[in-house]
Amino acid sequence: MIIASIAVWPVAILVARIEASPTVRSRRLRLLLAVFPFFLPELLIGFNYRLTVTQLTSGTSPTTAAIGTEGLYGLLMLCRCMAVGVALSMLLPRGNSADESLHSWVLLRNRMASAAWWAGWLRLKIFGAWQAPLVAWSVMALIAFQEFETAALMQIDRYPISWSVWLFDAHAARLPLWDSLRMMAGPLLCELVMLGPALYVLLKTPVSDGNDLVNDHGLSGGPSVWKSVRFSALLTPGLVLFVLWPLIHNALPIVRGGMLMLDNATLRQSLIQILTSTGFAVGATIMSMGIALRICTGIGERHGASRRFAVRLLGQLPVASAIPLRRIIWMSLLLPGLLGSLVLSLGLLAMFQLPGLRGLYDTWLPMLLGQTLAVLPFAVAVVLLLLRVSDSAALHSAKLLAVSEESRVRRQMATIRWRLTTGRWLLGGLIIAHRCFWDVTVASILRPVQVEPVITRLYNEMHYGRTEALMSLSLLAALTPLAIAAAAMLLSRLATVLTSSR
């Protein structure tokens, strides 16, 4: 909670600077740099700084070691939370109470009772300027509170201790499941408290006329040296800690370890494990995107306005009397994933040990279902973004080129159409699959006994040392799914172009 509260101010500065970008290209670049730390797997970051923590704390007192470890870990979490906060602030529509509404309300101050006026003012602020920061704070607090992989590898399993590491290790040490569930009650209550502001805002947001559908404030060309310096200063720690230092520190050992992996038996086993993880990630991605698309467009199809309904999910458009109940249903679908992979996995583990479901316990279903539910909130965010950036006018203009008699024009049409539709959705699916692939908790707790995803092998071996072969395996695990996704996108685009040229 402290980290999330600290991150609110830098997030506001970063978002303001991104929105003030002079060009679309610079805006995209700044946004990419700001959110990039979120996409670096927690497992790899923890492994990278495991040795660093050991070197920093060796030969020091327990108190100094605890302060050094917690300080570095807190800085890493702050950078990651800032990336999440920026992404959410850019994605969420602005509140529907504009400055004019607040100004009008201020004029009524002398005509209303003080308590009623302040209650109305607070409501306008909560569902206006404070809406996006409140939701972003809840999600940032949850991410910092739930984080497991980096904490485990940085050895935050003594003092100071991370509850997620403590509970996971207790379960791995064969603590009875019901004891694990009982020990989970306290952290679960804390998560619900952190989630409270976001739940309140999303469920109680008043309706409006839908003019806030597009979250664009225009591009500003007003340069400011101080603002640029401040923006760069806030971005630098994340880029250094998550990109530059890991690359500099690990480049040579990765190359050396690559030589060791040329052994056919080792490479074959590693590729099988990587493909296993990739298969589960792809399956969970397809299911989560399907559910997310249904959530975002289910009722909108009744009115023929899927994009407008995507914002209705956040309470931005007039809704029927049944919508509050539907919002509750949607939040109940998202709640398991919002509570974190550890809580979700232990809950599913208990569910699949019930008499009616025990036969499915040691199958692929628990892990696939767990990954789907764990990534569903993220999938909803990605689908909302894809729906909001879709441009029906541009797509219609591209379709008009299909009537051309020249094959070159039709190929250009196919390329444009692919970029506006299939390409964007494949890229969104890649981002979701990336999150599924690197989820250690779900894979460790819910995987079938006869299946070993590469992510569990990496997590287990990373506790025993920093070998060059292990570093190369980590790089191979990171690049193989990306190569498969790139090939799929290339083949999809090629097939679209070839079909249109006939």
XYZ file of C-alpha atoms in Angstrom:
502
model
C 0.000 0.000 0.000
C 2.868 2.367 0.782
C 4.514 1.694 -2.583
C 1.221 2.234 -4.428
C 0.630 5.499 -2.575
C 4.140 6.719 -3.398
C 3.663 5.778 -7.062
C 0.514 7.906 -7.490
C 2.426 11.172 -7.806
C 5.019 9.950 -10.362
C 2.241 8.291 -12.361
C 0.353 11.579 -12.616
C 3.498 13.351 -13.839
C 4.282 10.652 -16.406
C 0.724 10.580 -17.734
C 0.601 14.367 -18.051
C 3.880 14.387 -19.971
C 2.777 11.547 -22.258
C -0.470 13.348 -23.063
C 1.472 16.542 -23.799
C 3.592 14.846 -26.466
C 3.997 17.004 -29.581
C 3.482 14.116 -32.027
C 1.701 10.785 -32.096
C 5.011 8.966 -32.544
C 6.606 10.615 -29.515
C 3.495 9.870 -27.482
C 3.683 6.185 -28.355
C 7.402 6.064 -27.608
C 6.989 7.703 -24.221
C 4.119 5.389 -23.342
C 6.145 2.338 -24.367
C 9.117 3.400 -22.251
C 6.859 4.112 -19.281
C 5.042 0.752 -19.286
C 7.926 -1.468 -20.415
C 9.015 -2.572 -16.886
C 5.635 -4.234 -16.386
C 6.283 -6.687 -19.217
C 9.621 -7.936 -17.895
C 8.877 -11.246 -16.115
C 9.149 -11.059 -12.333
C 10.996 -14.386 -12.334
C 13.827 -13.116 -14.537
C 14.128 -9.859 -12.612
C 14.320 -11.709 -9.311
C 16.932 -14.096 -10.695
C 18.986 -11.193 -11.994
C 19.065 -9.434 -8.613
C 19.449 -12.556 -6.468
C 23.240 -12.375 -6.623
C 23.158 -8.597 -6.251
C 21.286 -8.891 -2.972
C 23.731 -11.518 -1.735
C 26.697 -9.276 -2.543
C 25.086 -6.237 -0.924
C 24.223 -8.022 2.309
C 27.269 -10.269 2.771
C 29.273 -9.424 5.874
C 26.665 -7.018 7.237
C 24.413 -7.130 10.258
C 20.938 -8.669 9.917
C 19.350 -5.226 10.209
C 21.529 -3.751 7.464
C 20.917 -6.775 5.251
C 17.167 -6.475 5.760
C 17.190 -2.757 4.965
C 19.314 -3.259 1.829
C 17.221 -6.146 0.550
C 13.928 -4.428 1.231
C 15.167 -1.154 -0.262
C 16.178 -2.746 -3.563
C 13.017 -4.835 -3.691
C 10.881 -1.781 -2.916
C 12.542 0.185 -5.720
C 11.855 -2.639 -8.184
C 8.213 -2.810 -7.078
C 7.871 0.968 -7.318
C 9.076 0.947 -10.935
C 6.712 -1.895 -11.808
C 3.762 -0.228 -10.076
C 4.448 3.032 -11.880
C 4.310 1.188 -15.205
C 0.959 -0.359 -14.263
C -0.403 2.969 -13.067
C 0.546 4.722 -16.301
C -1.065 1.986 -18.404
C -4.313 2.103 -16.427
C -4.443 5.896 -16.359
C -4.090 6.006 -20.141
C -6.643 3.229 -20.637
C -9.411 4.308 -18.273
C -11.832 6.942 -19.582
C -11.732 10.276 -17.851
C -14.424 10.946 -15.268
C -17.735 12.331 -16.510
C -17.764 15.329 -14.164
C -15.827 17.985 -16.022
C -14.378 21.175 -14.613
C -17.609 22.940 -15.544
C -19.591 20.601 -13.295
C -17.302 21.264 -10.346
C -17.428 24.998 -10.997
C -21.222 24.921 -11.058
C -21.247 22.932 -7.838
C -18.965 25.464 -6.144
C -21.464 28.197 -7.017
C -24.116 26.300 -5.035
C -22.086 26.241 -1.838
C -23.953 29.085 -0.122
C -27.354 27.644 -1.064
C -26.935 24.162 0.386
C -26.280 22.616 3.753
C -22.570 22.151 4.368
C -22.742 18.361 4.776
C -24.817 17.906 1.612
C -22.538 20.177 -0.392
C -19.365 18.422 0.701
C -20.936 15.031 -0.002
C -21.812 16.148 -3.524
C -18.378 17.663 -4.072
C -16.697 14.445 -2.928
C -18.914 12.403 -5.255
C -18.027 14.614 -8.216
C -14.321 14.253 -7.439
C -14.476 10.476 -6.915
C -16.306 9.864 -10.173
C -14.427 12.629 -11.950
C -10.793 13.588 -11.507
C -10.118 10.904 -8.888
C -11.668 7.996 -10.784
C -8.608 6.818 -12.716
C -6.159 7.419 -9.812
C -8.349 5.425 -7.401
C -8.585 2.444 -9.744
C -4.877 2.677 -10.540
C -4.017 2.818 -6.821
C -6.039 -0.309 -6.096
C -4.386 -2.290 -8.874
C -0.892 -1.035 -8.008
C -1.421 -1.937 -4.350
C -2.628 -5.414 -5.310
C 0.339 -6.029 -7.608
C 2.856 -4.954 -4.961
C 1.071 -6.978 -2.267
C 0.698 -10.156 -4.360
C 4.168 -10.230 -5.925
C 5.864 -13.556 -5.370
C 8.572 -14.537 -7.852
C 10.952 -11.616 -7.334
C 10.498 -11.740 -3.561
C 11.215 -15.476 -3.471
C 14.409 -15.236 -5.510
C 15.644 -12.174 -3.631
C 15.316 -14.286 -0.479
C 12.610 -12.246 1.207
C 11.584 -15.393 3.051
C 13.027 -14.512 6.419
C 12.958 -10.981 7.841
C 11.492 -8.940 6.240
C 9.144 -11.650 5.034
C 6.703 -11.644 2.141
C 3.395 -13.319 2.924
C 3.193 -14.810 -0.583
C 6.622 -16.463 -0.243
C 5.784 -17.666 3.243
C 2.453 -19.206 2.195
C 3.830 -20.737 -1.022
C 6.768 -22.298 0.817
C 4.447 -23.647 3.511
C 2.253 -25.261 0.873
C 5.300 -26.639 -0.968
C 6.445 -28.149 2.339
C 3.227 -30.206 2.274
C 1.254 -28.159 4.751
C -2.329 -29.505 4.700
C -4.422 -27.660 2.146
C -7.076 -26.569 4.611
C -4.391 -25.112 6.862
C -3.072 -23.154 3.873
C -6.570 -21.858 3.158
C -6.988 -20.802 6.776
C -3.641 -19.004 6.738
C -4.730 -17.256 3.545
C -7.674 -15.530 5.258
C -5.659 -12.555 6.536
C -3.961 -11.691 3.216
C -7.280 -12.227 1.421
C -8.959 -9.672 3.670
C -6.151 -7.196 2.977
C -6.582 -7.712 -0.771
C -10.309 -7.041 -0.551
C -9.603 -3.816 1.342
C -7.130 -2.714 -1.341
C -9.593 -3.630 -4.055
C -12.374 -1.669 -2.351
C -11.794 1.731 -4.041
C -11.710 0.200 -7.517
C -14.808 -1.910 -6.858
C -16.695 1.097 -5.528
C -15.778 3.286 -8.480
C -16.511 0.649 -11.127
C -19.808 -0.452 -9.587
C -21.127 2.969 -8.569
C -19.940 5.226 -11.377
C -22.904 7.394 -12.402
C -24.077 7.374 -15.991
C -23.424 10.049 -18.585
C -24.009 10.700 -22.250
C -20.950 8.770 -23.393
C -18.906 11.699 -24.607
C -15.903 10.362 -22.746
C -15.557 7.332 -25.007
C -12.223 8.386 -26.410
C -9.550 9.293 -23.929
C -7.777 11.831 -26.110
C -6.785 15.245 -24.880
C -4.988 16.374 -27.964
C -1.293 16.713 -28.551
C 0.448 19.679 -27.055
C 3.528 21.241 -28.486
C 4.475 23.361 -25.474
C 8.072 22.364 -24.669
C 9.393 22.554 -21.124
C 12.962 21.654 -20.225
C 12.066 21.071 -16.581
C 9.158 18.787 -17.477
C 11.366 16.803 -19.851
C 14.058 16.417 -17.192
C 11.501 15.340 -14.616
C 9.958 12.838 -17.043
C 13.381 11.384 -17.860
C 14.319 11.202 -14.178
C 11.193 9.179 -13.406
C 11.763 6.810 -16.336
C 15.472 6.234 -15.790
C 15.317 3.947 -12.704
C 12.903 1.538 -14.374
C 14.860 1.370 -17.622
C 18.181 0.928 -15.820
C 16.957 -1.670 -13.320
C 14.804 -3.663 -15.740
C 16.679 -3.326 -19.046
C 20.192 -1.879 -19.070
C 21.700 -3.498 -15.979
C 20.327 -7.014 -16.716
C 21.648 -6.806 -20.283
C 25.090 -5.583 -19.247
C 25.354 -8.009 -16.357
C 24.206 -11.126 -18.212
C 25.268 -10.754 -21.849
C 28.555 -12.675 -21.657
C 27.316 -15.512 -19.382
C 24.335 -16.062 -21.683
C 26.633 -16.466 -24.686
C 28.798 -18.954 -22.803
C 25.788 -20.891 -21.610
C 24.445 -21.096 -25.127
C 27.395 -23.283 -26.031
C 26.416 -25.746 -23.302
C 22.864 -26.019 -24.586
C 23.928 -27.263 -27.993
C 23.775 -30.783 -26.606
C 20.869 -32.445 -28.420
C 19.380 -34.188 -25.377
C 19.438 -31.051 -23.240
C 18.072 -28.875 -26.014
C 15.305 -31.351 -26.835
C 14.140 -31.577 -23.225
C 14.201 -27.808 -22.860
C 12.218 -27.237 -26.046
C 9.570 -29.760 -24.978
C 9.139 -27.955 -21.669
C 9.026 -24.569 -23.389
C 6.423 -25.776 -25.881
C 4.388 -27.220 -23.008
C 4.306 -23.845 -21.292
C 3.550 -22.164 -24.611
C 0.644 -24.511 -25.311
C -0.985 -23.822 -21.947
C -0.417 -20.081 -22.399
C -2.005 -20.080 -25.859
C -5.005 -22.065 -24.639
C -5.529 -19.764 -21.660
C -5.123 -16.717 -23.898
C -7.784 -17.879 -26.343
C -10.216 -18.641 -23.527
C -9.553 -15.418 -21.612
C -9.844 -13.233 -24.720
C -13.091 -14.953 -25.647
C -14.533 -14.334 -22.189
C -13.203 -10.771 -22.140
C -14.719 -10.032 -25.534
C -18.035 -11.430 -24.350
C -17.870 -9.265 -21.236
C -17.088 -6.142 -23.243
C -19.580 -6.678 -26.057
C -22.276 -9.036 -24.746
C -24.979 -6.488 -24.091
C -23.583 -4.068 -26.631
C -24.562 -6.486 -29.388
C -28.189 -5.975 -28.412
C -27.826 -2.303 -29.267
C -25.348 -2.716 -32.093
C -22.671 -0.681 -30.328
C -19.845 -2.851 -29.084
C -17.328 -0.056 -28.746
C -19.723 2.109 -26.757
C -20.521 -0.830 -24.557
C -16.846 -1.333 -23.838
C -16.964 1.944 -21.959
C -20.344 1.076 -20.444
C -18.432 -1.583 -18.528
C -16.867 1.306 -16.650
C -20.176 3.060 -16.183
C -19.790 5.731 -18.831
C -23.080 5.314 -20.720
C -26.749 5.163 -19.747
C -27.662 1.655 -18.703
C -30.816 -0.253 -17.989
C -31.977 -1.158 -14.498
C -30.460 -4.637 -14.813
C -26.953 -3.345 -15.481
C -25.860 -3.037 -11.814
C -26.503 -6.755 -11.394
C -24.536 -7.433 -14.566
C -21.680 -5.331 -13.242
C -21.625 -7.470 -10.123
C -21.512 -10.603 -12.279
C -18.632 -9.178 -14.324
C -16.678 -8.244 -11.231
C -17.269 -11.717 -9.809
C -15.661 -13.139 -12.961
C -12.695 -10.805 -12.613
C -12.357 -11.108 -8.842
C -10.417 -14.433 -8.765
C -7.734 -13.020 -11.034
C -7.625 -9.730 -9.139
C -6.971 -11.583 -5.891
C -3.753 -13.008 -7.301
C -2.425 -16.289 -8.610
C -1.634 -17.734 -5.174
C -5.114 -17.228 -3.725
C -6.691 -18.397 -6.983
C -4.520 -21.508 -7.262
C -5.140 -22.645 -3.693
C -8.861 -22.067 -4.146
C -8.961 -24.117 -7.354
C -6.845 -26.805 -5.739
C -9.424 -27.122 -2.972
C -12.273 -27.114 -5.493
C -10.791 -29.924 -7.589
C -10.377 -32.064 -4.479
C -14.115 -32.080 -3.855
C -15.765 -35.474 -4.452
C -17.451 -34.511 -7.714
C -14.320 -33.011 -9.285
C -11.578 -35.205 -7.846
C -11.306 -37.198 -11.061
C -10.149 -34.039 -12.874
C -7.539 -33.139 -10.253
C -4.442 -34.545 -11.977
C -5.330 -33.383 -15.488
C -4.566 -30.372 -17.624
C -7.910 -28.722 -16.741
C -6.986 -27.142 -13.359
C -3.877 -25.465 -14.757
C -5.649 -24.235 -17.890
C -8.580 -22.905 -15.875
C -6.232 -21.305 -13.355
C -4.211 -19.506 -16.016
C -7.400 -18.348 -17.734
C -8.894 -16.856 -14.570
C -5.554 -15.419 -13.451
C -5.047 -13.494 -16.678
C -8.719 -12.574 -17.266
C -8.533 -9.053 -15.742
C -5.491 -8.314 -17.879
C -7.266 -9.771 -20.924
C -10.254 -7.483 -20.301
C -7.922 -4.478 -20.225
C -6.269 -5.554 -23.492
C -9.612 -6.202 -25.200
C -10.957 -2.845 -24.014
C -7.903 -1.169 -25.512
C -8.312 -3.042 -28.801
C -11.981 -2.063 -28.997
C -11.223 1.554 -28.228
C -8.481 1.923 -30.843
C -10.478 0.177 -33.554
C -11.296 2.571 -36.389
C -14.345 1.501 -38.370
C -13.960 4.399 -40.808
C -10.388 3.422 -41.678
C -11.416 -0.208 -42.037
C -14.269 0.733 -44.361
C -11.929 2.878 -46.456
C -9.520 -0.044 -46.743
C -12.320 -2.344 -47.874
C -13.170 0.060 -50.694
C -9.765 -0.655 -52.217
C -10.760 -4.290 -52.689
C -12.723 -3.423 -55.833
C -9.578 -2.258 -57.590
C -8.518 -4.264 -60.620
C -4.821 -3.840 -59.832
C -3.360 -6.597 -57.697
C -0.883 -4.164 -56.138
C -3.693 -2.033 -54.743
C -5.528 -5.095 -53.453
C -2.367 -6.281 -51.702
C -2.000 -2.891 -50.055
C -5.638 -3.113 -49.002
C -5.049 -6.537 -47.479
C -1.997 -5.276 -45.595
C -3.880 -2.293 -44.185
C -6.875 -4.425 -43.279
C -4.642 -6.987 -41.571
C -2.949 -4.294 -39.501
C -6.306 -2.850 -38.446
C -7.872 -6.191 -37.493
C -5.996 -9.487 -37.314
C -2.576 -8.002 -36.608
C -3.782 -5.979 -33.639
C -5.632 -8.902 -32.103
C -2.681 -11.234 -32.571
C -0.433 -8.694 -30.881
C -2.908 -8.372 -28.026
C -3.007 -12.149 -27.711
C 0.797 -12.252 -27.605
C 0.841 -9.800 -24.699
C -1.709 -11.868 -22.763
C 0.078 -15.147 -23.524
C 3.308 -13.598 -22.270
C 1.684 -13.009 -18.872
C 0.333 -16.576 -18.808
C 3.655 -18.115 -19.795
C 5.584 -16.573 -16.889
C 3.041 -17.273 -14.143
C 5.024 -19.473 -11.760
C 2.381 -19.856 -9.070
C -0.418 -21.349 -11.163
C 1.947 -23.712 -12.974
C 3.602 -24.889 -9.749
C 0.404 -25.562 -7.808
C -2.020 -26.761 -10.502
C 0.132 -28.544 -13.093
C -0.411 -32.279 -13.665
C 2.198 -34.527 -12.083
C 3.403 -35.881 -15.441
C 3.844 -32.394 -16.952
C 6.699 -30.020 -16.185
C 6.418 -26.579 -17.775
C 9.707 -24.809 -18.255
C 8.655 -22.072 -15.858
C 8.586 -24.460 -12.873
C 11.970 -25.893 -13.840
C 13.439 -22.411 -14.036
C 11.996 -21.401 -10.682
C 13.335 -24.504 -8.946
C 16.817 -24.342 -10.470
C 17.188 -20.608 -9.863
C 17.304 -21.282 -6.128
C 20.464 -23.382 -6.424
C 22.818 -21.023 -8.172
C 23.526 -18.735 -11.087
C 24.887 -20.979 -13.835
C 25.523 -19.972 -17.411
C 23.406 -22.840 -18.740
C 20.468 -21.702 -16.615
C 20.789 -18.163 -17.904
C 20.797 -19.415 -21.490
C 17.732 -21.553 -20.771
C 15.991 -18.457 -19.417
C 16.792 -16.564 -22.603
C 15.648 -19.491 -24.746
C 12.399 -19.669 -22.767
C 11.855 -15.962 -23.319
C 12.634 -15.939 -27.043
C 10.988 -19.163 -28.245
C 7.366 -18.049 -27.653
C 8.172 -14.695 -29.238
C 9.600 -16.450 -32.295
C 6.483 -18.625 -32.569
C 4.250 -15.555 -32.279
C 6.278 -13.670 -34.891
C 6.007 -16.619 -37.278
C 2.250 -16.821 -36.703
C 1.812 -13.117 -37.404
C 3.994 -13.303 -40.507
C 2.132 -16.307 -41.900
C -1.221 -14.701 -41.135
C -0.253 -11.523 -42.938
C 1.188 -13.447 -45.887
C -1.957 -15.556 -46.200
C -4.147 -12.447 -46.141
C -2.092 -10.724 -48.837
C -1.937 -13.797 -51.081
C -5.682 -14.368 -50.787
C -6.476 -10.786 -51.766
C -4.215 -10.830 -54.831
C -6.141 -13.634 -56.509
